[in-house]
Amino acid sequence: AKGLELARTRKPAWGIVTPAFFFEREKELGLRALFQVRRNGAGADRIFVLGKKGGRRFEACKSMATLLCGEELWLRRVALDGAPPAAEKLEFVQTANLADSVYAVVEGDADAPDAVLLDRAGCEFFRKDELSWPKLEILFESKDLPPDLVVGFGAALSPELEGKLRSALGQMLEDEEGKRICRNLQTDGFGAVDPDTRFTWPDGADGDQPGDNPEGPLYGNSLWLGDG
């Protein structure tokens, strides 16, 4: 929970955070979504669950490999939309390499998970794999989900600074230095927050945020903080 600790102690003015961070800490940290981070030409993402063709159906999966074990509440209640087996007993298995997990599923390894959870880019990568894709199938596809977000942290982001930030990010792709920064952030740029993407907890989930997860998710490399 290093990202959460930094946000609490440094009192940043703004940052780039995962949707899980936003959903779990919006109230605590006074977060306001300013921009959506665009990646792979899209302003929204989707979650895909891949399994072996002819194997377990989605509702029967007992284990699922993912890079996002620290964001389990987000996965269960938002990304998987509370769908079976998300609301039931399901073990999320942390993996350091999604490709290895997918290939283990394809080969039927004894220690392979029942399925692998990927984002849109990951799914498209394997869709182009002529050897593996015929042995895989999509067990679940989510609705459009918000991508990483540029957020303001409460009163720490003054109106003056917010104006400068909006101007700078909105023009990021207009010069070479801005393009370089975007490449480093692995983004196609920053777009307006889409009101049609989901920024509210689903009904019945309020009781699970954030008190049931006091340490917060392991936000990894998707949290960037700025002081001005």
JSON list of C-alpha atoms in Angstrom, two decimals:
[
{"chain": "A", "resi": 1, "resn": "ALA", "atom": "CA", "xyz": [0.00, 0.00, 0.00]},
{"chain": "A", "resi": 2, "resn": "LYS", "atom": "CA", "xyz": [2.95, 2.32, -0.67]},
{"chain": "A", "resi": 3, "resn": "GLY", "atom": "CA", "xyz": [0.89, 4.49, -3.02]},
{"chain": "A", "resi": 4, "resn": "LEU", "atom": "CA", "xyz": [-1.74, 5.14, -0.37]},
{"chain": "A", "resi": 5, "resn": "GLU", "atom": "CA", "xyz": [0.95, 5.94, 2.22]},
{"chain": "A", "resi": 6, "resn": "LEU", "atom": "CA", "xyz": [2.54, 8.46, -0.13]},
{"chain": "A", "resi": 7, "resn": "ALA", "atom": "CA", "xyz": [-0.80, 10.10, -0.85]},
{"chain": "A", "resi": 8, "resn": "ARG", "atom": "CA", "xyz": [-1.50, 10.44, 2.87]},
{"chain": "A", "resi": 9, "resn": "THR", "atom": "CA", "xyz": [1.91, 11.75, 3.89]},
{"chain": "A", "resi": 10, "resn": "ARG", "atom": "CA", "xyz": [2.96, 13.91, 0.93]},
{"chain": "A", "resi": 11, "resn": "LYS", "atom": "CA", "xyz": [-0.44, 15.61, 0.53]},
{"chain": "A", "resi": 12, "resn": "PRO", "atom": "CA", "xyz": [0.00, 15.92, -3.24]},
{"chain": "A", "resi": 13, "resn": "ALA", "atom": "CA", "xyz": [-1.98, 18.41, -5.32]},
{"chain": "A", "resi": 14, "resn": "TRP", "atom": "CA", "xyz": [-2.67, 16.00, -8.18]},
{"chain": "A", "resi": 15, "resn": "GLY", "atom": "CA", "xyz": [-1.78, 12.56, -9.44]},
{"chain": "A", "resi": 16, "resn": "ILE", "atom": "CA", "xyz": [-2.42, 9.78, -11.93]},
{"chain": "A", "resi": 17, "resn": "VAL", "atom": "CA", "xyz": [-4.15, 6.89, -10.19]},
{"chain": "A", "resi": 18, "resn": "THR", "atom": "CA", "xyz": [-5.74, 3.58, -11.05]},
{"chain": "A", "resi": 19, "resn": "PRO", "atom": "CA", "xyz": [-9.54, 3.37, -11.08]},
{"chain": "A", "resi": 20, "resn": "ALA", "atom": "CA", "xyz": [-9.30, 1.06, -8.06]},
{"chain": "A", "resi": 21, "resn": "PHE", "atom": "CA", "xyz": [-7.49, 3.79, -6.10]},
{"chain": "A", "resi": 22, "resn": "PHE", "atom": "CA", "xyz": [-10.15, 6.32, -7.13]},
{"chain": "A", "resi": 23, "resn": "PHE", "atom": "CA", "xyz": [-13.05, 4.08, -6.19]},
{"chain": "A", "resi": 24, "resn": "GLU", "atom": "CA", "xyz": [-11.64, 3.10, -2.80]},
{"chain": "A", "resi": 25, "resn": "ARG", "atom": "CA", "xyz": [-10.18, 6.46, -1.72]},
{"chain": "A", "resi": 26, "resn": "GLU", "atom": "CA", "xyz": [-12.33, 9.11, -3.40]},
{"chain": "A", "resi": 27, "resn": "LYS", "atom": "CA", "xyz": [-13.99, 10.23, -0.16]},
{"chain": "A", "resi": 28, "resn": "GLU", "atom": "CA", "xyz": [-11.00, 9.82, 2.14]},
{"chain": "A", "resi": 29, "resn": "LEU", "atom": "CA", "xyz": [-8.62, 11.86, -0.03]},
{"chain": "A", "resi": 30, "resn": "GLY", "atom": "CA", "xyz": [-11.14, 14.21, -1.63]},
{"chain": "A", "resi": 31, "resn": "LEU", "atom": "CA", "xyz": [-10.31, 13.00, -5.12]},
{"chain": "A", "resi": 32, "resn": "ARG", "atom": "CA", "xyz": [-11.75, 14.73, -8.19]},
{"chain": "A", "resi": 33, "resn": "ALA", "atom": "CA", "xyz": [-11.40, 13.16, -11.63]},
{"chain": "A", "resi": 34, "resn": "LEU", "atom": "CA", "xyz": [-9.96, 15.73, -14.06]},
{"chain": "A", "resi": 35, "resn": "PHE", "atom": "CA", "xyz": [-8.91, 13.66, -17.08]},
{"chain": "A", "resi": 36, "resn": "GLN", "atom": "CA", "xyz": [-9.04, 10.11, -18.33]},
{"chain": "A", "resi": 37, "resn": "VAL", "atom": "CA", "xyz": [-5.72, 8.65, -19.45]},
{"chain": "A", "resi": 38, "resn": "ARG", "atom": "CA", "xyz": [-5.99, 7.43, -23.02]},
{"chain": "A", "resi": 39, "resn": "ARG", "atom": "CA", "xyz": [-4.20, 4.21, -23.98]},
{"chain": "A", "resi": 40, "resn": "ASN", "atom": "CA", "xyz": [-4.24, 2.13, -27.13]},
{"chain": "A", "resi": 41, "resn": "GLY", "atom": "CA", "xyz": [-6.41, 4.74, -28.82]},
{"chain": "A", "resi": 42, "resn": "ALA", "atom": "CA", "xyz": [-9.26, 4.36, -26.33]},
{"chain": "A", "resi": 43, "resn": "GLY", "atom": "CA", "xyz": [-10.58, 6.35, -23.38]},
{"chain": "A", "resi": 44, "resn": "ALA", "atom": "CA", "xyz": [-12.06, 3.30, -21.66]},
{"chain": "A", "resi": 45, "resn": "ASP", "atom": "CA", "xyz": [-10.86, -0.22, -21.03]},
{"chain": "A", "resi": 46, "resn": "ARG", "atom": "CA", "xyz": [-12.45, -3.63, -20.59]},
{"chain": "A", "resi": 47, "resn": "ILE", "atom": "CA", "xyz": [-11.55, -6.69, -18.57]},
{"chain": "A", "resi": 48, "resn": "PHE", "atom": "CA", "xyz": [-11.48, -10.09, -20.28]},
{"chain": "A", "resi": 49, "resn": "VAL", "atom": "CA", "xyz": [-11.32, -13.49, -18.63]},
{"chain": "A", "resi": 50, "resn": "LEU", "atom": "CA", "xyz": [-9.65, -16.12, -20.83]},
{"chain": "A", "resi": 51, "resn": "GLY", "atom": "CA", "xyz": [-9.98, -19.85, -20.23]},
{"chain": "A", "resi": 52, "resn": "LYS", "atom": "CA", "xyz": [-9.17, -23.04, -22.07]},
{"chain": "A", "resi": 53, "resn": "LYS", "atom": "CA", "xyz": [-11.62, -23.85, -24.83]},
{"chain": "A", "resi": 54, "resn": "GLY", "atom": "CA", "xyz": [-13.91, -26.61, -23.61]},
{"chain": "A", "resi": 55, "resn": "GLY", "atom": "CA", "xyz": [-12.68, -26.15, -20.03]},
{"chain": "A", "resi": 56, "resn": "ARG", "atom": "CA", "xyz": [-14.43, -24.69, -16.99]},
{"chain": "A", "resi": 57, "resn": "ARG", "atom": "CA", "xyz": [-17.18, -22.21, -17.62]},
{"chain": "A", "resi": 58, "resn": "PHE", "atom": "CA", "xyz": [-16.84, -18.77, -16.03]},
{"chain": "A", "resi": 59, "resn": "GLU", "atom": "CA", "xyz": [-19.25, -19.49, -13.21]},
{"chain": "A", "resi": 60, "resn": "ALA", "atom": "CA", "xyz": [-17.29, -22.64, -12.28]},
{"chain": "A", "resi": 61, "resn": "CYS", "atom": "CA", "xyz": [-13.84, -21.02, -12.10]},
{"chain": "A", "resi": 62, "resn": "LYS", "atom": "CA", "xyz": [-12.14, -21.35, -8.74]},
{"chain": "A", "resi": 63, "resn": "SER", "atom": "CA", "xyz": [-8.82, -19.63, -9.51]},
{"chain": "A", "resi": 64, "resn": "MET", "atom": "CA", "xyz": [-7.92, -16.72, -11.74]},
{"chain": "A", "resi": 65, "resn": "ALA", "atom": "CA", "xyz": [-4.44, -15.37, -12.51]},
{"chain": "A", "resi": 66, "resn": "THR", "atom": "CA", "xyz": [-4.06, -11.58, -12.55]},
{"chain": "A", "resi": 67, "resn": "LEU", "atom": "CA", "xyz": [-1.58, -8.77, -12.02]},
{"chain": "A", "resi": 68, "resn": "LEU", "atom": "CA", "xyz": [-4.15, -7.02, -9.83]},
{"chain": "A", "resi": 69, "resn": "CYS", "atom": "CA", "xyz": [-4.48, -9.12, -6.66]},
{"chain": "A", "resi": 70, "resn": "GLY", "atom": "CA", "xyz": [-4.14, -5.99, -4.54]},
{"chain": "A", "resi": 71, "resn": "GLU", "atom": "CA", "xyz": [-7.25, -4.56, -6.23]},
{"chain": "A", "resi": 72, "resn": "GLU", "atom": "CA", "xyz": [-9.55, -7.46, -5.39]},
{"chain": "A", "resi": 73, "resn": "LEU", "atom": "CA", "xyz": [-12.47, -5.33, -4.24]},
{"chain": "A", "resi": 74, "resn": "TRP", "atom": "CA", "xyz": [-12.38, -3.40, -7.51]},
{"chain": "A", "resi": 75, "resn": "LEU", "atom": "CA", "xyz": [-12.19, -6.65, -9.48]},
{"chain": "A", "resi": 76, "resn": "ARG", "atom": "CA", "xyz": [-15.08, -8.33, -7.69]},
{"chain": "A", "resi": 77, "resn": "ARG", "atom": "CA", "xyz": [-17.50, -5.44, -7.42]},
{"chain": "A", "resi": 78, "resn": "VAL", "atom": "CA", "xyz": [-16.73, -3.30, -10.47]},
{"chain": "A", "resi": 79, "resn": "ALA", "atom": "CA", "xyz": [-14.64, -5.01, -13.16]},
{"chain": "A", "resi": 80, "resn": "LEU", "atom": "CA", "xyz": [-16.45, -8.33, -12.84]},
{"chain": "A", "resi": 81, "resn": "ASP", "atom": "CA", "xyz": [-19.68, -6.53, -11.93]},
{"chain": "A", "resi": 82, "resn": "GLY", "atom": "CA", "xyz": [-20.46, -8.88, -9.05]},
{"chain": "A", "resi": 83, "resn": "ALA", "atom": "CA", "xyz": [-21.06, -11.66, -11.58]},
{"chain": "A", "resi": 84, "resn": "PRO", "atom": "CA", "xyz": [-20.50, -15.29, -10.62]},
{"chain": "A", "resi": 85, "resn": "PRO", "atom": "CA", "xyz": [-17.98, -16.38, -9.58]},
{"chain": "A", "resi": 86, "resn": "ALA", "atom": "CA", "xyz": [-16.89, -12.87, -8.50]},
{"chain": "A", "resi": 87, "resn": "ALA", "atom": "CA", "xyz": [-19.44, -12.73, -5.68]},
{"chain": "A", "resi": 88, "resn": "GLU", "atom": "CA", "xyz": [-18.66, -16.30, -4.62]},
{"chain": "A", "resi": 89, "resn": "LYS", "atom": "CA", "xyz": [-15.48, -18.00, -3.47]},
{"chain": "A", "resi": 90, "resn": "LEU", "atom": "CA", "xyz": [-12.84, -17.26, -6.07]},
{"chain": "A", "resi": 91, "resn": "GLU", "atom": "CA", "xyz": [-9.11, -17.11, -5.54]},
{"chain": "A", "resi": 92, "resn": "PHE", "atom": "CA", "xyz": [-7.22, -14.41, -7.41]},
{"chain": "A", "resi": 93, "resn": "VAL", "atom": "CA", "xyz": [-3.70, -15.70, -8.03]},
{"chain": "A", "resi": 94, "resn": "GLN", "atom": "CA", "xyz": [-0.99, -13.08, -8.36]},
{"chain": "A", "resi": 95, "resn": "THR", "atom": "CA", "xyz": [1.24, -13.67, -11.38]},
{"chain": "A", "resi": 96, "resn": "ALA", "atom": "CA", "xyz": [4.35, -11.84, -12.50]},
{"chain": "A", "resi": 97, "resn": "ASN", "atom": "CA", "xyz": [3.83, -12.86, -16.13]},
{"chain": "A", "resi": 98, "resn": "LEU", "atom": "CA", "xyz": [0.39, -13.10, -17.69]},
{"chain": "A", "resi": 99, "resn": "ALA", "atom": "CA", "xyz": [1.76, -14.81, -20.80]},
{"chain": "A", "resi": 100, "resn": "ASP", "atom": "CA", "xyz": [3.15, -17.67, -18.71]},
{"chain": "A", "resi": 101, "resn": "SER", "atom": "CA", "xyz": [-0.24, -18.05, -17.03]},
{"chain": "A", "resi": 102, "resn": "VAL", "atom": "CA", "xyz": [-2.09, -18.10, -20.34]},
{"chain": "A", "resi": 103, "resn": "TYR", "atom": "CA", "xyz": [0.29, -20.68, -21.79]},
{"chain": "A", "resi": 104, "resn": "ALA", "atom": "CA", "xyz": [-0.13, -22.80, -18.66]},
{"chain": "A", "resi": 105, "resn": "VAL", "atom": "CA", "xyz": [-3.89, -22.73, -19.20]},
{"chain": "A", "resi": 106, "resn": "VAL", "atom": "CA", "xyz": [-3.47, -23.67, -22.86]},
{"chain": "A", "resi": 107, "resn": "GLU", "atom": "CA", "xyz": [-1.15, -26.59, -22.04]},
{"chain": "A", "resi": 108, "resn": "GLY", "atom": "CA", "xyz": [-3.29, -27.78, -19.14]},
{"chain": "A", "resi": 109, "resn": "ASP", "atom": "CA", "xyz": [-0.45, -27.63, -16.61]},
{"chain": "A", "resi": 110, "resn": "ALA", "atom": "CA", "xyz": [-1.28, -29.19, -13.26]},
{"chain": "A", "resi": 111, "resn": "ASP", "atom": "CA", "xyz": [-0.75, -25.90, -11.42]},
{"chain": "A", "resi": 112, "resn": "ALA", "atom": "CA", "xyz": [-2.47, -23.73, -14.04]},
{"chain": "A", "resi": 113, "resn": "PRO", "atom": "CA", "xyz": [-5.26, -21.39, -12.92]},
{"chain": "A", "resi": 114, "resn": "ASP", "atom": "CA", "xyz": [-8.74, -21.98, -14.29]},
{"chain": "A", "resi": 115, "resn": "ALA", "atom": "CA", "xyz": [-8.63, -18.65, -16.10]},
{"chain": "A", "resi": 116, "resn": "VAL", "atom": "CA", "xyz": [-6.56, -15.51, -16.65]},
{"chain": "A", "resi": 117, "resn": "LEU", "atom": "CA", "xyz": [-7.78, -11.93, -16.27]},
{"chain": "A", "resi": 118, "resn": "LEU", "atom": "CA", "xyz": [-6.47, -9.45, -18.86]},
{"chain": "A", "resi": 119, "resn": "ASP", "atom": "CA", "xyz": [-7.14, -5.94, -20.09]},
{"chain": "A", "resi": 120, "resn": "ARG", "atom": "CA", "xyz": [-8.12, -5.17, -23.68]},
{"chain": "A", "resi": 121, "resn": "ALA", "atom": "CA", "xyz": [-4.52, -4.88, -24.89]},
{"chain": "A", "resi": 122, "resn": "GLY", "atom": "CA", "xyz": [-3.61, -8.21, -23.32]},
{"chain": "A", "resi": 123, "resn": "CYS", "atom": "CA", "xyz": [-6.58, -9.95, -24.88]},
{"chain": "A", "resi": 124, "resn": "GLU", "atom": "CA", "xyz": [-5.75, -8.52, -28.31]},
{"chain": "A", "resi": 125, "resn": "PHE", "atom": "CA", "xyz": [-2.17, -9.72, -27.96]},
{"chain": "A", "resi": 126, "resn": "PHE", "atom": "CA", "xyz": [-3.28, -13.33, -27.55]},
{"chain": "A", "resi": 127, "resn": "ARG", "atom": "CA", "xyz": [-5.97, -12.97, -30.21]},
{"chain": "A", "resi": 128, "resn": "LYS", "atom": "CA", "xyz": [-3.10, -12.51, -32.68]},
{"chain": "A", "resi": 129, "resn": "ASP", "atom": "CA", "xyz": [-1.33, -15.65, -31.44]},
{"chain": "A", "resi": 130, "resn": "GLU", "atom": "CA", "xyz": [-2.23, -18.20, -34.11]},
{"chain": "A", "resi": 131, "resn": "LEU", "atom": "CA", "xyz": [-1.03, -21.12, -32.00]},
{"chain": "A", "resi": 132, "resn": "SER", "atom": "CA", "xyz": [-2.65, -20.29, -28.66]},
{"chain": "A", "resi": 133, "resn": "TRP", "atom": "CA", "xyz": [-5.84, -18.44, -29.58]},
{"chain": "A", "resi": 134, "resn": "PRO", "atom": "CA", "xyz": [-7.67, -21.45, -31.12]},
{"chain": "A", "resi": 135, "resn": "LYS", "atom": "CA", "xyz": [-7.24, -23.22, -27.77]},
{"chain": "A", "resi": 136, "resn": "LEU", "atom": "CA", "xyz": [-8.65, -20.29, -25.76]},
{"chain": "A", "resi": 137, "resn": "GLU", "atom": "CA", "xyz": [-12.05, -18.71, -25.30]},
{"chain": "A", "resi": 138, "resn": "ILE", "atom": "CA", "xyz": [-13.37, -15.56, -23.69]},
{"chain": "A", "resi": 139, "resn": "LEU", "atom": "CA", "xyz": [-15.30, -16.59, -20.59]},
{"chain": "A", "resi": 140, "resn": "PHE", "atom": "CA", "xyz": [-16.26, -13.06, -19.54]},
{"chain": "A", "resi": 141, "resn": "GLU", "atom": "CA", "xyz": [-16.05, -9.55, -20.99]},
{"chain": "A", "resi": 142, "resn": "SER", "atom": "CA", "xyz": [-16.77, -6.54, -18.80]},
{"chain": "A", "resi": 143, "resn": "LYS", "atom": "CA", "xyz": [-18.59, -3.35, -19.63]},
{"chain": "A", "resi": 144, "resn": "ASP", "atom": "CA", "xyz": [-16.52, -0.26, -20.46]},
{"chain": "A", "resi": 145, "resn": "LEU", "atom": "CA", "xyz": [-14.44, 0.61, -17.41]},
{"chain": "A", "resi": 146, "resn": "PRO", "atom": "CA", "xyz": [-12.71, 3.88, -16.58]},
{"chain": "A", "resi": 147, "resn": "PRO", "atom": "CA", "xyz": [-8.98, 3.91, -17.32]},
{"chain": "A", "resi": 148, "resn": "ASP", "atom": "CA", "xyz": [-6.34, 5.46, -15.10]},
{"chain": "A", "resi": 149, "resn": "LEU", "atom": "CA", "xyz": [-7.36, 8.95, -14.04]},
{"chain": "A", "resi": 150, "resn": "VAL", "atom": "CA", "xyz": [-5.70, 12.30, -13.47]},
{"chain": "A", "resi": 151, "resn": "VAL", "atom": "CA", "xyz": [-7.14, 13.46, -10.15]},
{"chain": "A", "resi": 152, "resn": "GLY", "atom": "CA", "xyz": [-7.00, 16.46, -7.90]},
{"chain": "A", "resi": 153, "resn": "PHE", "atom": "CA", "xyz": [-6.47, 15.91, -4.16]},
{"chain": "A", "resi": 154, "resn": "GLY", "atom": "CA", "xyz": [-9.01, 18.09, -2.40]},
{"chain": "A", "resi": 155, "resn": "ALA", "atom": "CA", "xyz": [-8.03, 21.64, -1.49]},
{"chain": "A", "resi": 156, "resn": "ALA", "atom": "CA", "xyz": [-4.36, 20.89, -2.21]},
{"chain": "A", "resi": 157, "resn": "LEU", "atom": "CA", "xyz": [-5.15, 21.54, -5.88]},
{"chain": "A", "resi": 158, "resn": "SER", "atom": "CA", "xyz": [-5.90, 25.25, -6.00]},
{"chain": "A", "resi": 159, "resn": "PRO", "atom": "CA", "xyz": [-8.09, 26.69, -8.78]},
{"chain": "A", "resi": 160, "resn": "GLU", "atom": "CA", "xyz": [-5.02, 28.43, -10.22]},
{"chain": "A", "resi": 161, "resn": "LEU", "atom": "CA", "xyz": [-2.96, 25.26, -10.32]},
{"chain": "A", "resi": 162, "resn": "GLU", "atom": "CA", "xyz": [-5.88, 23.25, -11.66]},
{"chain": "A", "resi": 163, "resn": "GLY", "atom": "CA", "xyz": [-6.22, 25.69, -14.55]},
{"chain": "A", "resi": 164, "resn": "LYS", "atom": "CA", "xyz": [-2.51, 25.36, -15.38]},
{"chain": "A", "resi": 165, "resn": "LEU", "atom": "CA", "xyz": [-2.71, 21.57, -15.11]},
{"chain": "A", "resi": 166, "resn": "ARG", "atom": "CA", "xyz": [-5.72, 21.34, -17.40]},
{"chain": "A", "resi": 167, "resn": "SER", "atom": "CA", "xyz": [-4.02, 23.56, -19.95]},
{"chain": "A", "resi": 168, "resn": "ALA", "atom": "CA", "xyz": [-0.74, 21.64, -19.84]},
{"chain": "A", "resi": 169, "resn": "LEU", "atom": "CA", "xyz": [-2.29, 18.18, -20.10]},
{"chain": "A", "resi": 170, "resn": "GLY", "atom": "CA", "xyz": [-4.76, 19.27, -22.75]},
{"chain": "A", "resi": 171, "resn": "GLN", "atom": "CA", "xyz": [-1.88, 20.47, -24.96]},
{"chain": "A", "resi": 172, "resn": "MET", "atom": "CA", "xyz": [0.53, 17.64, -24.13]},
{"chain": "A", "resi": 173, "resn": "LEU", "atom": "CA", "xyz": [0.66, 16.22, -27.65]},
{"chain": "A", "resi": 174, "resn": "GLU", "atom": "CA", "xyz": [1.28, 19.54, -29.36]},
{"chain": "A", "resi": 175, "resn": "ASP", "atom": "CA", "xyz": [5.08, 19.57, -28.95]},
{"chain": "A", "resi": 176, "resn": "GLU", "atom": "CA", "xyz": [7.90, 17.03, -28.89]},
{"chain": "A", "resi": 177, "resn": "GLU", "atom": "CA", "xyz": [8.59, 17.34, -25.17]},
{"chain": "A", "resi": 178, "resn": "GLY", "atom": "CA", "xyz": [4.95, 16.63, -24.38]},
{"chain": "A", "resi": 179, "resn": "LYS", "atom": "CA", "xyz": [4.96, 13.63, -26.70]},
{"chain": "A", "resi": 180, "resn": "ARG", "atom": "CA", "xyz": [8.08, 12.33, -24.96]},
{"chain": "A", "resi": 181, "resn": "ILE", "atom": "CA", "xyz": [6.40, 12.61, -21.56]},
{"chain": "A", "resi": 182, "resn": "CYS", "atom": "CA", "xyz": [3.35, 10.78, -22.88]},
{"chain": "A", "resi": 183, "resn": "ARG", "atom": "CA", "xyz": [5.55, 7.99, -24.20]},
{"chain": "A", "resi": 184, "resn": "ASN", "atom": "CA", "xyz": [7.18, 7.67, -20.78]},
{"chain": "A", "resi": 185, "resn": "LEU", "atom": "CA", "xyz": [3.74, 7.47, -19.19]},
{"chain": "A", "resi": 186, "resn": "GLN", "atom": "CA", "xyz": [2.65, 4.94, -21.83]},
{"chain": "A", "resi": 187, "resn": "THR", "atom": "CA", "xyz": [-0.33, 7.06, -22.78]},
{"chain": "A", "resi": 188, "resn": "ASP", "atom": "CA", "xyz": [-1.85, 8.42, -25.98]},
{"chain": "A", "resi": 189, "resn": "GLY", "atom": "CA", "xyz": [-2.74, 11.62, -24.15]},
{"chain": "A", "resi": 190, "resn": "PHE", "atom": "CA", "xyz": [-5.44, 12.86, -21.79]},
{"chain": "A", "resi": 191, "resn": "GLY", "atom": "CA", "xyz": [-9.14, 13.18, -22.53]},
{"chain": "A", "resi": 192, "resn": "ALA", "atom": "CA", "xyz": [-12.20, 14.58, -20.80]},
{"chain": "A", "resi": 193, "resn": "VAL", "atom": "CA", "xyz": [-13.85, 12.40, -18.18]},
{"chain": "A", "resi": 194, "resn": "ASP", "atom": "CA", "xyz": [-16.57, 10.41, -19.95]},
{"chain": "A", "resi": 195, "resn": "PRO", "atom": "CA", "xyz": [-19.82, 10.62, -17.94]},
{"chain": "A", "resi": 196, "resn": "ASP", "atom": "CA", "xyz": [-20.91, 7.28, -19.41]},
{"chain": "A", "resi": 197, "resn": "THR", "atom": "CA", "xyz": [-18.05, 5.35, -17.84]},
{"chain": "A", "resi": 198, "resn": "ARG", "atom": "CA", "xyz": [-18.68, 4.00, -14.41]},
{"chain": "A", "resi": 199, "resn": "PHE", "atom": "CA", "xyz": [-17.47, 6.16, -11.55]},
{"chain": "A", "resi": 200, "resn": "THR", "atom": "CA", "xyz": [-19.87, 5.04, -8.84]},
{"chain": "A", "resi": 201, "resn": "TRP", "atom": "CA", "xyz": [-19.90, 1.89, -6.76]},
{"chain": "A", "resi": 202, "resn": "PRO", "atom": "CA", "xyz": [-22.59, -0.62, -7.76]},
{"chain": "A", "resi": 203, "resn": "ASP", "atom": "CA", "xyz": [-25.57, -0.98, -5.44]},
{"chain": "A", "resi": 204, "resn": "GLY", "atom": "CA", "xyz": [-24.70, -2.89, -2.30]},
{"chain": "A", "resi": 205, "resn": "ALA", "atom": "CA", "xyz": [-20.96, -2.26, -2.48]},
{"chain": "A", "resi": 206, "resn": "ASP", "atom": "CA", "xyz": [-20.86, 0.85, -0.30]},
{"chain": "A", "resi": 207, "resn": "GLY", "atom": "CA", "xyz": [-20.38, -1.22, 2.84]},
{"chain": "A", "resi": 208, "resn": "ASP", "atom": "CA", "xyz": [-17.13, -2.59, 1.47]},
{"chain": "A", "resi": 209, "resn": "GLN", "atom": "CA", "xyz": [-15.33, 0.72, 0.91]},
{"chain": "A", "resi": 210, "resn": "PRO", "atom": "CA", "xyz": [-12.90, 1.60, 2.24]},
{"chain": "A", "resi": 211, "resn": "GLY", "atom": "CA", "xyz": [-13.12, 0.33, 5.82]},
{"chain": "A", "resi": 212, "resn": "ASP", "atom": "CA", "xyz": [-12.98, -3.34, 4.89]},
{"chain": "A", "resi": 213, "resn": "ASN", "atom": "CA", "xyz": [-9.64, -2.76, 3.17]},
{"chain": "A", "resi": 214, "resn": "PRO", "atom": "CA", "xyz": [-7.86, -0.31, 5.50]},
{"chain": "A", "resi": 215, "resn": "GLU", "atom": "CA", "xyz": [-4.44, -0.69, 3.88]},
{"chain": "A", "resi": 216, "resn": "GLY", "atom": "CA", "xyz": [-5.75, -0.14, 0.37]},
{"chain": "A", "resi": 217, "resn": "PRO", "atom": "CA", "xyz": [-4.74, -1.90, -2.83]},
{"chain": "A", "resi": 218, "resn": "LEU", "atom": "CA", "xyz": [-1.17, -2.40, -3.98]},
{"chain": "A", "resi": 219, "resn": "TYR", "atom": "CA", "xyz": [-1.40, 0.34, -6.55]},
{"chain": "A", "resi": 220, "resn": "GLY", "atom": "CA", "xyz": [1.88, -0.53, -8.19]},
{"chain": "A", "resi": 221, "resn": "ASN", "atom": "CA", "xyz": [3.29, 1.62, -10.95]},
{"chain": "A", "resi": 222, "resn": "SER", "atom": "CA", "xyz": [0.04, 3.30, -11.93]},
{"chain": "A", "resi": 223, "resn": "LEU", "atom": "CA", "xyz": [0.18, 5.97, -9.22]},
{"chain": "A", "resi": 224, "resn": "TRP", "atom": "CA", "xyz": [2.03, 9.20, -10.03]},
{"chain": "A", "resi": 225, "resn": "LEU", "atom": "CA", "xyz": [1.91, 12.18, -7.66]},
{"chain": "A", "resi": 226, "resn": "GLY", "atom": "CA", "xyz": [2.48, 15.85, -8.39]},
{"chain": "A", "resi": 227, "resn": "ASP", "atom": "CA", "xyz": [2.92, 18.81, -6.06]},
{"chain": "A", "resi": 228, "resn": "GLY", "atom": "CA", "xyz": [2.72, 21.58, -8.59]}
]
